[in-house]
Amino acid sequence: MAEGKKSKKKAASSDKLPKEERIRKEFLTLRRSLSTMQPKVKKFNEPLMHRAAFMRITLEDLEEAINQNGPVCEYQNGENQWGTKKSPEVDIYNTMAKNYAAVMKQLLSSIPEEEDTSKVDEFDKFVMDR
């Protein structure tokens, strides 16, 4: 029974969609999530949504690489100098995570704020009471 579960996990990981397809799906999800944006603003922000989708998928891939290889790597500098350092994936991940947060903040600021419907102005109250 354990073998059946193991093979299912292996099949699921090998069926992973290509990066371009994952980015496209993320873009569509993001676009749907930002549907309350005004059409002109949405059209203007589409390139930013593409960048956000790319960064999100790339961050997922970097997380996977860091989990597999660890956050540090060994290096050799010269004949007798060895050591460990932060892996290049960690540096890229940190920079991209900050950029992704900035892009998402910019996109979210383009969404109109919802009006507080709990506040009824005095005129509306007067009209509703009649």
Short mmCIF file of C-alpha atoms in Angstrom, two decimals:
data_model
loop_
_atom_site.label_atom_id
_atom_site.label_comp_id
_atom_site.label_asym_id
_atom_site.label_seq_id
_atom_site.Cartn_x
_atom_site.Cartn_y
_atom_site.Cartn_z
CA MET A 1 0.00 0.00 0.00
CA ALA A 2 2.85 2.37 0.75
CA GLU A 3 4.20 1.70 -2.75
CA GLY A 4 0.92 2.86 -4.30
CA LYS A 5 1.06 6.15 -2.44
CA LYS A 6 4.70 6.58 -3.33
CA SER A 7 4.07 6.07 -7.05
CA LYS A 8 1.16 8.54 -6.97
CA LYS A 9 3.41 11.19 -5.43
CA LYS A 10 6.09 10.49 -8.03
CA ALA A 11 3.53 10.73 -10.84
CA ALA A 12 2.15 14.01 -9.48
CA SER A 13 5.58 15.63 -9.39
CA SER A 14 6.47 14.42 -12.88
CA ASP A 15 3.17 15.80 -14.24
CA LYS A 16 4.15 19.34 -13.21
CA LEU A 17 3.10 21.87 -15.83
CA PRO A 18 5.76 23.73 -17.81
CA LYS A 19 6.79 27.06 -16.32
CA GLU A 20 5.13 29.10 -19.08
CA GLU A 21 1.80 27.38 -18.48
CA ARG A 22 2.05 27.89 -14.71
CA ILE A 23 2.80 31.60 -15.30
CA ARG A 24 -0.18 31.91 -17.65
CA LYS A 25 -2.49 30.29 -15.09
CA GLU A 26 -1.15 32.57 -12.34
CA PHE A 27 -1.69 35.61 -14.57
CA LEU A 28 -5.31 34.60 -15.22
CA THR A 29 -5.89 34.04 -11.50
CA LEU A 30 -4.37 37.41 -10.68
CA ARG A 31 -6.38 39.12 -13.39
CA ARG A 32 -9.59 37.55 -12.04
CA SER A 33 -8.68 38.62 -8.51
CA LEU A 34 -8.20 42.20 -9.65
CA SER A 35 -11.46 42.29 -11.60
CA THR A 36 -12.79 45.30 -9.67
CA MET A 37 -10.09 47.45 -11.24
CA GLN A 38 -11.36 49.98 -13.77
CA PRO A 39 -10.91 48.66 -17.33
CA LYS A 40 -8.42 51.38 -18.37
CA VAL A 41 -6.39 50.89 -15.20
CA LYS A 42 -6.49 47.10 -15.63
CA LYS A 43 -5.21 47.38 -19.22
CA PHE A 44 -2.42 49.71 -18.03
CA ASN A 45 -1.47 47.29 -15.24
CA GLU A 46 -1.43 44.11 -17.37
CA PRO A 47 2.37 44.15 -17.87
CA LEU A 48 2.74 44.49 -14.10
CA MET A 49 0.39 41.53 -13.62
CA HIS A 50 2.56 39.49 -16.02
CA ARG A 51 5.66 40.38 -13.97
CA ALA A 52 3.89 39.46 -10.74
CA ALA A 53 2.82 36.10 -12.17
CA PHE A 54 6.36 35.39 -13.38
CA MET A 55 7.84 36.31 -10.00
CA ARG A 56 5.33 34.19 -8.07
CA ILE A 57 6.08 31.07 -10.12
CA THR A 58 9.82 31.72 -10.05
CA LEU A 59 9.67 32.14 -6.27
CA GLU A 60 7.94 28.76 -6.00
CA ASP A 61 10.69 27.18 -8.13
CA LEU A 62 13.39 28.83 -6.02
CA GLU A 63 11.73 27.59 -2.83
CA GLU A 64 11.81 24.07 -4.23
CA ALA A 65 15.51 24.41 -5.14
CA ILE A 66 16.35 25.76 -1.68
CA ASN A 67 14.43 22.91 -0.04
CA GLN A 68 16.28 20.34 -2.15
CA ASN A 69 19.79 21.82 -2.02
CA GLY A 70 19.69 23.72 1.26
CA PRO A 71 20.25 27.42 1.90
CA VAL A 72 24.06 27.15 1.89
CA CYS A 73 26.60 25.80 -0.56
CA GLU A 74 30.27 24.97 -0.39
CA TYR A 75 32.89 26.92 -2.26
CA GLN A 76 36.58 26.67 -3.01
CA ASN A 77 38.56 29.87 -3.33
CA GLY A 78 42.06 28.98 -4.32
CA GLU A 79 43.87 25.74 -3.60
CA ASN A 80 43.40 25.49 0.18
CA GLN A 81 40.51 27.79 1.00
CA TRP A 82 37.17 26.04 1.42
CA GLY A 83 34.01 27.11 3.15
CA THR A 84 30.27 27.55 2.97
CA LYS A 85 28.26 30.53 1.86
CA LYS A 86 24.66 31.49 1.26
CA SER A 87 23.44 29.78 -1.91
CA PRO A 88 22.80 31.92 -4.99
CA GLU A 89 19.16 30.78 -4.95
CA VAL A 90 18.70 32.36 -1.51
CA ASP A 91 20.04 35.71 -2.73
CA ILE A 92 17.82 35.66 -5.80
CA TYR A 93 14.83 34.55 -3.72
CA ASN A 94 15.27 37.36 -1.19
CA THR A 95 15.55 40.03 -3.87
CA MET A 96 12.65 38.69 -5.89
CA ALA A 97 10.41 38.34 -2.81
CA LYS A 98 10.92 42.04 -2.03
CA ASN A 99 10.21 43.00 -5.65
CA TYR A 100 7.12 40.78 -5.73
CA ALA A 101 5.77 42.42 -2.58
CA ALA A 102 6.32 45.87 -4.11
CA VAL A 103 4.57 44.91 -7.37
CA MET A 104 1.62 43.41 -5.50
CA LYS A 105 1.33 46.51 -3.32
CA GLN A 106 1.26 48.66 -6.45
CA LEU A 107 -1.40 46.46 -8.07
CA LEU A 108 -3.55 46.37 -4.96
CA SER A 109 -3.40 50.15 -4.65
CA SER A 110 -5.07 50.33 -8.11
CA ILE A 111 -8.20 48.61 -6.80
CA PRO A 112 -10.93 51.06 -5.79
CA GLU A 113 -11.74 50.98 -2.10
CA GLU A 114 -15.10 49.54 -1.17
CA GLU A 115 -17.56 52.02 0.18
CA ASP A 116 -18.64 51.55 3.76
CA THR A 117 -22.32 50.70 3.37
CA SER A 118 -22.87 50.65 7.12
CA LYS A 119 -22.80 54.46 7.12
CA VAL A 120 -26.03 55.93 5.85
CA ASP A 121 -25.99 59.66 5.39
CA GLU A 122 -28.71 61.74 7.01
CA PHE A 123 -30.57 62.46 3.76
CA ASP A 124 -30.84 58.75 2.91
CA LYS A 125 -32.07 58.08 6.44
CA PHE A 126 -34.70 60.79 6.10
CA VAL A 127 -35.89 59.39 2.75
CA MET A 128 -36.03 55.81 4.06
CA ASP A 129 -38.08 56.85 7.09
CA ARG A 130 -40.89 58.31 4.91
#
